[in-house]
């Protein structure tokens, strides 16, 4: 499973946070000047997760995704 995140135009650095449904942070990735990045989540246990895109502390997009087996 791969999560793709597109940055808004003009963003210098965007953080992508991966959280489980209890709000526990499982991963944090930085996008630097890239339009998109693939984040591998295939090693996560089956369940529902959130990917939050954040720039300068402001969350501008969130997506739910499911990891299954």
PDB file of N, CA, C and O in Angstrom:
ATOM      1  N   UNK A   1       0.862  -1.179   0.000  1.00  0.00           N
ATOM      2  CA  UNK A   1       0.000   0.000   0.000  1.00  0.00           C
ATOM      3  C   UNK A   1       0.900   1.230   0.000  1.00  0.00           C
ATOM      4  O   UNK A   1       1.888   1.284   0.716  1.00  0.00           O
ATOM      5  N   UNK A   2       0.530   2.207  -0.768  1.00  0.00           N
ATOM      6  CA  UNK A   2       1.303   3.434  -0.867  1.00  0.00           C
ATOM      7  C   UNK A   2       0.379   4.625  -0.710  1.00  0.00           C
ATOM      8  O   UNK A   2      -0.716   4.644  -1.254  1.00  0.00           O
ATOM      9  N   UNK A   3       0.823   5.613   0.061  1.00  0.00           N
ATOM     10  CA  UNK A   3       0.074   6.853   0.241  1.00  0.00           C
ATOM     11  C   UNK A   3       0.778   7.938  -0.565  1.00  0.00           C
ATOM     12  O   UNK A   3       1.989   8.100  -0.449  1.00  0.00           O
ATOM     13  N   UNK A   4       0.031   8.671  -1.378  1.00  0.00           N
ATOM     14  CA  UNK A   4       0.604   9.772  -2.150  1.00  0.00           C
ATOM     15  C   UNK A   4       0.002  11.080  -1.675  1.00  0.00           C
ATOM     16  O   UNK A   4      -1.202  11.185  -1.503  1.00  0.00           O
ATOM     17  N   UNK A   5       0.865  12.062  -1.502  1.00  0.00           N
ATOM     18  CA  UNK A   5       0.432  13.375  -1.035  1.00  0.00           C
ATOM     19  C   UNK A   5       0.990  14.419  -1.985  1.00  0.00           C
ATOM     20  O   UNK A   5       2.176  14.412  -2.298  1.00  0.00           O
ATOM     21  N   UNK A   6       0.143  15.305  -2.472  1.00  0.00           N
ATOM     22  CA  UNK A   6       0.589  16.408  -3.322  1.00  0.00           C
ATOM     23  C   UNK A   6       0.632  17.687  -2.506  1.00  0.00           C
ATOM     24  O   UNK A   6      -0.320  18.021  -1.821  1.00  0.00           O
ATOM     25  N   UNK A   7       1.740  18.405  -2.612  1.00  0.00           N
ATOM     26  CA  UNK A   7       1.902  19.663  -1.879  1.00  0.00           C
ATOM     27  C   UNK A   7       1.195  20.797  -2.606  1.00  0.00           C
ATOM     28  O   UNK A   7       1.112  20.797  -3.816  1.00  0.00           O
ATOM     29  N   UNK A   8       0.729  21.791  -1.853  1.00  0.00           N
ATOM     30  CA  UNK A   8       0.207  22.993  -2.505  1.00  0.00           C
ATOM     31  C   UNK A   8       1.351  23.765  -3.156  1.00  0.00           C
ATOM     32  O   UNK A   8       2.495  23.683  -2.708  1.00  0.00           O
ATOM     33  N   UNK A   9       1.048  24.486  -4.219  1.00  0.00           N
ATOM     34  CA  UNK A   9       2.067  25.265  -4.922  1.00  0.00           C
ATOM     35  C   UNK A   9       2.725  26.261  -3.968  1.00  0.00           C
ATOM     36  O   UNK A   9       2.064  26.880  -3.150  1.00  0.00           O
ATOM     37  N   UNK A  10       4.037  26.390  -4.072  1.00  0.00           N
ATOM     38  CA  UNK A  10       4.767  27.354  -3.266  1.00  0.00           C
ATOM     39  C   UNK A  10       5.140  26.888  -1.870  1.00  0.00           C
ATOM     40  O   UNK A  10       5.740  27.638  -1.111  1.00  0.00           O
ATOM     41  N   UNK A  11       4.803  25.657  -1.504  1.00  0.00           N
ATOM     42  CA  UNK A  11       5.153  25.156  -0.166  1.00  0.00           C
ATOM     43  C   UNK A  11       6.617  24.730  -0.150  1.00  0.00           C
ATOM     44  O   UNK A  11       7.063  24.007  -1.022  1.00  0.00           O
ATOM     45  N   UNK A  12       7.344  25.181   0.845  1.00  0.00           N
ATOM     46  CA  UNK A  12       8.756  24.826   0.953  1.00  0.00           C
ATOM     47  C   UNK A  12       8.917  23.445   1.597  1.00  0.00           C
ATOM     48  O   UNK A  12       9.589  22.592   1.069  1.00  0.00           O
ATOM     49  N   UNK A  13       8.300  23.247   2.747  1.00  0.00           N
ATOM     50  CA  UNK A  13       8.404  21.970   3.461  1.00  0.00           C
ATOM     51  C   UNK A  13       7.021  21.590   3.976  1.00  0.00           C
ATOM     52  O   UNK A  13       6.334  22.401   4.586  1.00  0.00           O
ATOM     53  N   UNK A  14       6.639  20.369   3.714  1.00  0.00           N
ATOM     54  CA  UNK A  14       5.372  19.836   4.217  1.00  0.00           C
ATOM     55  C   UNK A  14       5.671  18.572   4.996  1.00  0.00           C
ATOM     56  O   UNK A  14       6.455  17.738   4.546  1.00  0.00           O
ATOM     57  N   UNK A  15       5.083  18.440   6.178  1.00  0.00           N
ATOM     58  CA  UNK A  15       5.184  17.209   6.961  1.00  0.00           C
ATOM     59  C   UNK A  15       3.967  16.348   6.681  1.00  0.00           C
ATOM     60  O   UNK A  15       2.848  16.858   6.605  1.00  0.00           O
ATOM     61  N   UNK A  16       4.183  15.050   6.551  1.00  0.00           N
ATOM     62  CA  UNK A  16       3.091  14.094   6.439  1.00  0.00           C
ATOM     63  C   UNK A  16       3.153  13.225   7.684  1.00  0.00           C
ATOM     64  O   UNK A  16       4.163  12.580   7.946  1.00  0.00           O
ATOM     65  N   UNK A  17       2.084  13.267   8.462  1.00  0.00           N
ATOM     66  CA  UNK A  17       1.997  12.493   9.699  1.00  0.00           C
ATOM     67  C   UNK A  17       1.084  11.298   9.468  1.00  0.00           C
ATOM     68  O   UNK A  17       0.004  11.448   8.899  1.00  0.00           O
ATOM     69  N   UNK A  18       1.494  10.135   9.925  1.00  0.00           N
ATOM     70  CA  UNK A  18       0.669   8.926   9.857  1.00  0.00           C
ATOM     71  C   UNK A  18       0.262   8.575  11.275  1.00  0.00           C
ATOM     72  O   UNK A  18       1.119   8.398  12.152  1.00  0.00           O
ATOM     73  N   UNK A  19      -1.062   8.513  11.503  1.00  0.00           N
ATOM     74  CA  UNK A  19      -1.596   8.211  12.837  1.00  0.00           C
ATOM     75  C   UNK A  19      -2.553   7.034  12.761  1.00  0.00           C
ATOM     76  O   UNK A  19      -3.230   6.838  11.737  1.00  0.00           O
ATOM     77  N   UNK A  20      -2.624   6.266  13.857  1.00  0.00           N
ATOM     78  CA  UNK A  20      -3.668   5.250  13.933  1.00  0.00           C
ATOM     79  C   UNK A  20      -4.941   5.919  14.438  1.00  0.00           C
ATOM     80  O   UNK A  20      -4.961   7.110  14.745  1.00  0.00           O
ATOM     81  N   UNK A  21      -6.014   5.172  14.521  1.00  0.00           N
ATOM     82  CA  UNK A  21      -7.308   5.773  14.872  1.00  0.00           C
ATOM     83  C   UNK A  21      -7.391   6.193  16.337  1.00  0.00           C
ATOM     84  O   UNK A  21      -8.302   6.920  16.717  1.00  0.00           O
ATOM     85  N   UNK A  22      -6.441   5.792  17.161  1.00  0.00           N
ATOM     86  CA  UNK A  22      -6.418   6.277  18.540  1.00  0.00           C
ATOM     87  C   UNK A  22      -5.617   7.570  18.656  1.00  0.00           C
ATOM     88  O   UNK A  22      -5.501   8.135  19.739  1.00  0.00           O
ATOM     89  N   UNK A  23      -5.049   8.047  17.519  1.00  0.00           N
ATOM     90  CA  UNK A  23      -4.296   9.291  17.521  1.00  0.00           C
ATOM     91  C   UNK A  23      -2.810   9.126  17.772  1.00  0.00           C
ATOM     92  O   UNK A  23      -2.077  10.103  17.853  1.00  0.00           O
ATOM     93  N   UNK A  24      -2.343   7.894  17.854  1.00  0.00           N
ATOM     94  CA  UNK A  24      -0.917   7.635  18.100  1.00  0.00           C
ATOM     95  C   UNK A  24      -0.116   7.865  16.823  1.00  0.00           C
ATOM     96  O   UNK A  24      -0.456   7.351  15.757  1.00  0.00           O
ATOM     97  N   UNK A  25       0.933   8.660  16.927  1.00  0.00           N
ATOM     98  CA  UNK A  25       1.790   8.969  15.785  1.00  0.00           C
ATOM     99  C   UNK A  25       2.657   7.761  15.454  1.00  0.00           C
ATOM    100  O   UNK A  25       3.420   7.281  16.287  1.00  0.00           O
ATOM    101  N   UNK A  26       2.540   7.269  14.212  1.00  0.00           N
ATOM    102  CA  UNK A  26       3.311   6.104  13.785  1.00  0.00           C
ATOM    103  C   UNK A  26       4.459   6.471  12.865  1.00  0.00           C
ATOM    104  O   UNK A  26       5.415   5.708  12.725  1.00  0.00           O
ATOM    105  N   UNK A  27       4.350   7.610  12.222  1.00  0.00           N
ATOM    106  CA  UNK A  27       5.412   8.017  11.313  1.00  0.00           C
ATOM    107  C   UNK A  27       5.291   9.482  10.957  1.00  0.00           C
ATOM    108  O   UNK A  27       4.194  10.047  10.974  1.00  0.00           O
ATOM    109  N   UNK A  28       6.433  10.086  10.641  1.00  0.00           N
ATOM    110  CA  UNK A  28       6.453  11.478  10.207  1.00  0.00           C
ATOM    111  C   UNK A  28       7.457  11.569   9.064  1.00  0.00           C
ATOM    112  O   UNK A  28       8.596  11.108   9.191  1.00  0.00           O
ATOM    113  N   UNK A  29       7.032  12.146   7.966  1.00  0.00           N
ATOM    114  CA  UNK A  29       7.858  12.231   6.764  1.00  0.00           C
ATOM    115  C   UNK A  29       7.844  13.667   6.266  1.00  0.00           C
ATOM    116  O   UNK A  29       6.822  14.349   6.374  1.00  0.00           O
ATOM    117  N   UNK A  30       8.962  14.116   5.708  1.00  0.00           N
ATOM    118  CA  UNK A  30       9.038  15.480   5.180  1.00  0.00           C
ATOM    119  C   UNK A  30       9.104  15.454   3.666  1.00  0.00           C
ATOM    120  O   UNK A  30       9.849  14.669   3.090  1.00  0.00           O
ATOM    121  N   UNK A  31       8.304  16.328   3.050  1.00  0.00           N
ATOM    122  CA  UNK A  31       8.391  16.570   1.614  1.00  0.00           C
ATOM    123  C   UNK A  31       9.125  17.887   1.437  1.00  0.00           C
ATOM    124  O   UNK A  31       8.729  18.893   2.011  1.00  0.00           O
ATOM    125  N   UNK A  32      10.166  17.888   0.666  1.00  0.00           N
ATOM    126  CA  UNK A  32      10.936  19.110   0.441  1.00  0.00           C
ATOM    127  C   UNK A  32      10.988  19.390  -1.052  1.00  0.00           C
ATOM    128  O   UNK A  32      11.729  18.724  -1.778  1.00  0.00           O
ATOM    129  N   UNK A  33      10.175  20.339  -1.499  1.00  0.00           N
ATOM    130  CA  UNK A  33      10.216  20.763  -2.885  1.00  0.00           C
ATOM    131  C   UNK A  33       9.767  19.714  -3.882  1.00  0.00           C
ATOM    132  O   UNK A  33      10.036  19.828  -5.064  1.00  0.00           O
ATOM    133  N   UNK A  34       9.097  18.682  -3.441  1.00  0.00           N
ATOM    134  CA  UNK A  34       8.630  17.625  -4.327  1.00  0.00           C
ATOM    135  C   UNK A  34       7.119  17.714  -4.462  1.00  0.00           C
ATOM    136  O   UNK A  34       6.423  18.076  -3.524  1.00  0.00           O
ATOM    137  N   UNK A  35       6.611  17.393  -5.648  1.00  0.00           N
ATOM    138  CA  UNK A  35       5.171  17.418  -5.857  1.00  0.00           C
ATOM    139  C   UNK A  35       4.469  16.281  -5.137  1.00  0.00           C
ATOM    140  O   UNK A  35       3.347  16.420  -4.696  1.00  0.00           O
ATOM    141  N   UNK A  36       5.132  15.143  -5.044  1.00  0.00           N
ATOM    142  CA  UNK A  36       4.536  14.017  -4.340  1.00  0.00           C
ATOM    143  C   UNK A  36       5.619  13.069  -3.865  1.00  0.00           C
ATOM    144  O   UNK A  36       6.758  13.108  -4.328  1.00  0.00           O
ATOM    145  N   UNK A  37       5.237  12.254  -2.912  1.00  0.00           N
ATOM    146  CA  UNK A  37       6.161  11.270  -2.342  1.00  0.00           C
ATOM    147  C   UNK A  37       5.370  10.032  -1.989  1.00  0.00           C
ATOM    148  O   UNK A  37       4.236  10.120  -1.529  1.00  0.00           O
ATOM    149  N   UNK A  38       5.970   8.887  -2.193  1.00  0.00           N
ATOM    150  CA  UNK A  38       5.334   7.640  -1.813  1.00  0.00           C
ATOM    151  C   UNK A  38       5.812   7.254  -0.419  1.00  0.00           C
ATOM    152  O   UNK A  38       7.004   7.298  -0.136  1.00  0.00           O
ATOM    153  N   UNK A  39       4.870   6.899   0.422  1.00  0.00           N
ATOM    154  CA  UNK A  39       5.176   6.469   1.789  1.00  0.00           C
ATOM    155  C   UNK A  39       4.680   5.043   1.930  1.00  0.00           C
ATOM    156  O   UNK A  39       3.489   4.780   1.781  1.00  0.00           O
ATOM    157  N   UNK A  40       5.585   4.131   2.191  1.00  0.00           N
ATOM    158  CA  UNK A  40       5.224   2.727   2.319  1.00  0.00           C
ATOM    159  C   UNK A  40       4.555   2.471   3.672  1.00  0.00           C
ATOM    160  O   UNK A  40       5.103   2.849   4.703  1.00  0.00           O
ATOM    161  N   UNK A  41       3.398   1.866   3.639  1.00  0.00           N
ATOM    162  CA  UNK A  41       2.670   1.552   4.870  1.00  0.00           C
ATOM    163  C   UNK A  41       2.307   0.074   4.938  1.00  0.00           C
ATOM    164  O   UNK A  41       1.548  -0.347   5.801  1.00  0.00           O
ATOM    165  N   UNK A  42       2.869  -0.714   4.043  1.00  0.00           N
ATOM    166  CA  UNK A  42       2.551  -2.135   3.984  1.00  0.00           C
ATOM    167  C   UNK A  42       2.995  -2.924   5.208  1.00  0.00           C
ATOM    168  O   UNK A  42       2.496  -4.014   5.455  1.00  0.00           O
ATOM    169  N   UNK A  43       3.931  -2.374   5.990  1.00  0.00           N
ATOM    170  CA  UNK A  43       4.386  -3.084   7.191  1.00  0.00           C
ATOM    171  C   UNK A  43       3.538  -2.754   8.420  1.00  0.00           C
ATOM    172  O   UNK A  43       3.776  -3.283   9.491  1.00  0.00           O
ATOM    173  N   UNK A  44       2.533  -1.873   8.276  1.00  0.00           N
ATOM    174  CA  UNK A  44       1.645  -1.556   9.399  1.00  0.00           C
ATOM    175  C   UNK A  44       0.656  -2.699   9.594  1.00  0.00           C
ATOM    176  O   UNK A  44       0.255  -3.358   8.640  1.00  0.00           O
ATOM    177  N   UNK A  45       0.222  -2.934  10.826  1.00  0.00           N
ATOM    178  CA  UNK A  45      -0.796  -3.964  11.063  1.00  0.00           C
ATOM    179  C   UNK A  45      -2.114  -3.580  10.377  1.00  0.00           C
ATOM    180  O   UNK A  45      -2.366  -2.396  10.140  1.00  0.00           O
ATOM    181  N   UNK A  46      -2.950  -4.549  10.054  1.00  0.00           N
ATOM    182  CA  UNK A  46      -4.242  -4.230   9.438  1.00  0.00           C
ATOM    183  C   UNK A  46      -5.025  -3.251  10.310  1.00  0.00           C
ATOM    184  O   UNK A  46      -5.032  -3.354  11.532  1.00  0.00           O
ATOM    185  N   UNK A  47      -5.654  -2.275   9.668  1.00  0.00           N
ATOM    186  CA  UNK A  47      -6.443  -1.293  10.399  1.00  0.00           C
ATOM    187  C   UNK A  47      -6.693  -0.050   9.573  1.00  0.00           C
ATOM    188  O   UNK A  47      -6.343   0.026   8.397  1.00  0.00           O
ATOM    189  N   UNK A  48      -7.292   0.940  10.208  1.00  0.00           N
ATOM    190  CA  UNK A  48      -7.610   2.217   9.571  1.00  0.00           C
ATOM    191  C   UNK A  48      -6.637   3.262  10.115  1.00  0.00           C
ATOM    192  O   UNK A  48      -6.400   3.335  11.316  1.00  0.00           O
ATOM    193  N   UNK A  49      -6.112   4.090   9.212  1.00  0.00           N
ATOM    194  CA  UNK A  49      -5.097   5.073   9.561  1.00  0.00           C
ATOM    195  C   UNK A  49      -5.445   6.431   8.968  1.00  0.00           C
ATOM    196  O   UNK A  49      -6.264   6.525   8.056  1.00  0.00           O
ATOM    197  N   UNK A  50      -4.806   7.466   9.485  1.00  0.00           N
ATOM    198  CA  UNK A  50      -4.952   8.825   8.958  1.00  0.00           C
ATOM    199  C   UNK A  50      -3.602   9.316   8.468  1.00  0.00           C
ATOM    200  O   UNK A  50      -2.582   9.111   9.122  1.00  0.00           O
ATOM    201  N   UNK A  51      -3.618   9.970   7.316  1.00  0.00           N
ATOM    202  CA  UNK A  51      -2.443  10.684   6.819  1.00  0.00           C
ATOM    203  C   UNK A  51      -2.799  12.161   6.852  1.00  0.00           C
ATOM    204  O   UNK A  51      -3.797  12.582   6.257  1.00  0.00           O
ATOM    205  N   UNK A  52      -2.028  12.945   7.589  1.00  0.00           N
ATOM    206  CA  UNK A  52      -2.265  14.382   7.706  1.00  0.00           C
ATOM    207  C   UNK A  52      -1.121  15.119   7.020  1.00  0.00           C
ATOM    208  O   UNK A  52       0.050  14.834   7.274  1.00  0.00           O
ATOM    209  N   UNK A  53      -1.463  16.072   6.153  1.00  0.00           N
ATOM    210  CA  UNK A  53      -0.458  16.921   5.522  1.00  0.00           C
ATOM    211  C   UNK A  53      -0.462  18.249   6.257  1.00  0.00           C
ATOM    212  O   UNK A  53      -1.508  18.882   6.428  1.00  0.00           O
ATOM    213  N   UNK A  54       0.731  18.685   6.681  1.00  0.00           N
ATOM    214  CA  UNK A  54       0.848  19.877   7.516  1.00  0.00           C
ATOM    215  C   UNK A  54       2.007  20.742   7.013  1.00  0.00           C
ATOM    216  O   UNK A  54       3.101  20.237   6.757  1.00  0.00           O
ATOM    217  N   UNK A  55       1.750  22.033   6.875  1.00  0.00           N
ATOM    218  CA  UNK A  55       2.775  23.001   6.505  1.00  0.00           C
ATOM    219  C   UNK A  55       2.749  24.132   7.513  1.00  0.00           C
ATOM    220  O   UNK A  55       1.690  24.697   7.787  1.00  0.00           O
ATOM    221  N   UNK A  56       3.899  24.431   8.095  1.00  0.00           N
ATOM    222  CA  UNK A  56       4.029  25.487   9.112  1.00  0.00           C
ATOM    223  C   UNK A  56       3.014  25.317  10.234  1.00  0.00           C
ATOM    224  O   UNK A  56       2.385  26.267  10.685  1.00  0.00           O
ATOM    225  N   UNK A  57       2.798  24.071  10.670  1.00  0.00           N
ATOM    226  CA  UNK A  57       1.910  23.789  11.784  1.00  0.00           C
ATOM    227  C   UNK A  57       0.437  23.729  11.449  1.00  0.00           C
ATOM    228  O   UNK A  57      -0.375  23.409  12.296  1.00  0.00           O
ATOM    229  N   UNK A  58       0.067  24.020  10.200  1.00  0.00           N
ATOM    230  CA  UNK A  58      -1.338  24.028   9.804  1.00  0.00           C
ATOM    231  C   UNK A  58      -1.650  22.791   8.949  1.00  0.00           C
ATOM    232  O   UNK A  58      -1.023  22.566   7.914  1.00  0.00           O
ATOM    233  N   UNK A  59      -2.615  22.001   9.406  1.00  0.00           N
ATOM    234  CA  UNK A  59      -3.043  20.829   8.644  1.00  0.00           C
ATOM    235  C   UNK A  59      -3.963  21.301   7.522  1.00  0.00           C
ATOM    236  O   UNK A  59      -4.961  21.970   7.763  1.00  0.00           O
ATOM    237  N   UNK A  60      -3.596  20.976   6.276  1.00  0.00           N
ATOM    238  CA  UNK A  60      -4.386  21.418   5.135  1.00  0.00           C
ATOM    239  C   UNK A  60      -5.053  20.279   4.389  1.00  0.00           C
ATOM    240  O   UNK A  60      -5.892  20.490   3.517  1.00  0.00           O
ATOM    241  N   UNK A  61      -4.704  19.054   4.738  1.00  0.00           N
ATOM    242  CA  UNK A  61      -5.390  17.911   4.129  1.00  0.00           C
ATOM    243  C   UNK A  61      -5.247  16.703   5.031  1.00  0.00           C
ATOM    244  O   UNK A  61      -4.223  16.528   5.696  1.00  0.00           O
ATOM    245  N   UNK A  62      -6.302  15.894   5.074  1.00  0.00           N
ATOM    246  CA  UNK A  62      -6.218  14.626   5.790  1.00  0.00           C
ATOM    247  C   UNK A  62      -6.961  13.575   4.993  1.00  0.00           C
ATOM    248  O   UNK A  62      -7.970  13.870   4.356  1.00  0.00           O
ATOM    249  N   UNK A  63      -6.410  12.371   5.011  1.00  0.00           N
ATOM    250  CA  UNK A  63      -7.009  11.253   4.293  1.00  0.00           C
ATOM    251  C   UNK A  63      -6.992  10.023   5.180  1.00  0.00           C
ATOM    252  O   UNK A  63      -6.029   9.765   5.884  1.00  0.00           O
ATOM    253  N   UNK A  64      -8.082   9.281   5.102  1.00  0.00           N
ATOM    254  CA  UNK A  64      -8.166   8.002   5.791  1.00  0.00           C
ATOM    255  C   UNK A  64      -7.759   6.925   4.804  1.00  0.00           C
ATOM    256  O   UNK A  64      -8.084   7.013   3.625  1.00  0.00           O
ATOM    257  N   UNK A  65      -7.044   5.916   5.299  1.00  0.00           N
ATOM    258  CA  UNK A  65      -6.733   4.776   4.445  1.00  0.00           C
ATOM    259  C   UNK A  65      -6.743   3.497   5.274  1.00  0.00           C
ATOM    260  O   UNK A  65      -6.651   3.541   6.500  1.00  0.00           O
ATOM    261  N   UNK A  66      -6.918   2.384   4.578  1.00  0.00           N
ATOM    262  CA  UNK A  66      -7.045   1.093   5.232  1.00  0.00           C
ATOM    263  C   UNK A  66      -5.879   0.212   4.804  1.00  0.00           C
ATOM    264  O   UNK A  66      -5.539   0.149   3.619  1.00  0.00           O
ATOM    265  N   UNK A  67      -5.270  -0.446   5.788  1.00  0.00           N
ATOM    266  CA  UNK A  67      -4.265  -1.450   5.512  1.00  0.00           C
ATOM    267  C   UNK A  67      -4.912  -2.797   5.816  1.00  0.00           C
ATOM    268  O   UNK A  67      -5.434  -3.005   6.915  1.00  0.00           O
ATOM    269  N   UNK A  68      -4.951  -3.675   4.843  1.00  0.00           N
ATOM    270  CA  UNK A  68      -5.555  -4.991   5.022  1.00  0.00           C
ATOM    271  C   UNK A  68      -4.571  -6.070   4.630  1.00  0.00           C
ATOM    272  O   UNK A  68      -3.504  -5.810   4.112  1.00  0.00           O
ATOM    273  N   UNK A  69      -4.936  -7.278   4.866  1.00  0.00           N
ATOM    274  CA  UNK A  69      -4.093  -8.423   4.493  1.00  0.00           C
ATOM    275  C   UNK A  69      -4.840  -9.338   3.595  1.00  0.00           C
ATOM    276  O   UNK A  69      -5.945  -9.564   3.585  1.00  0.00           O
TER     277      UNK A  69
END
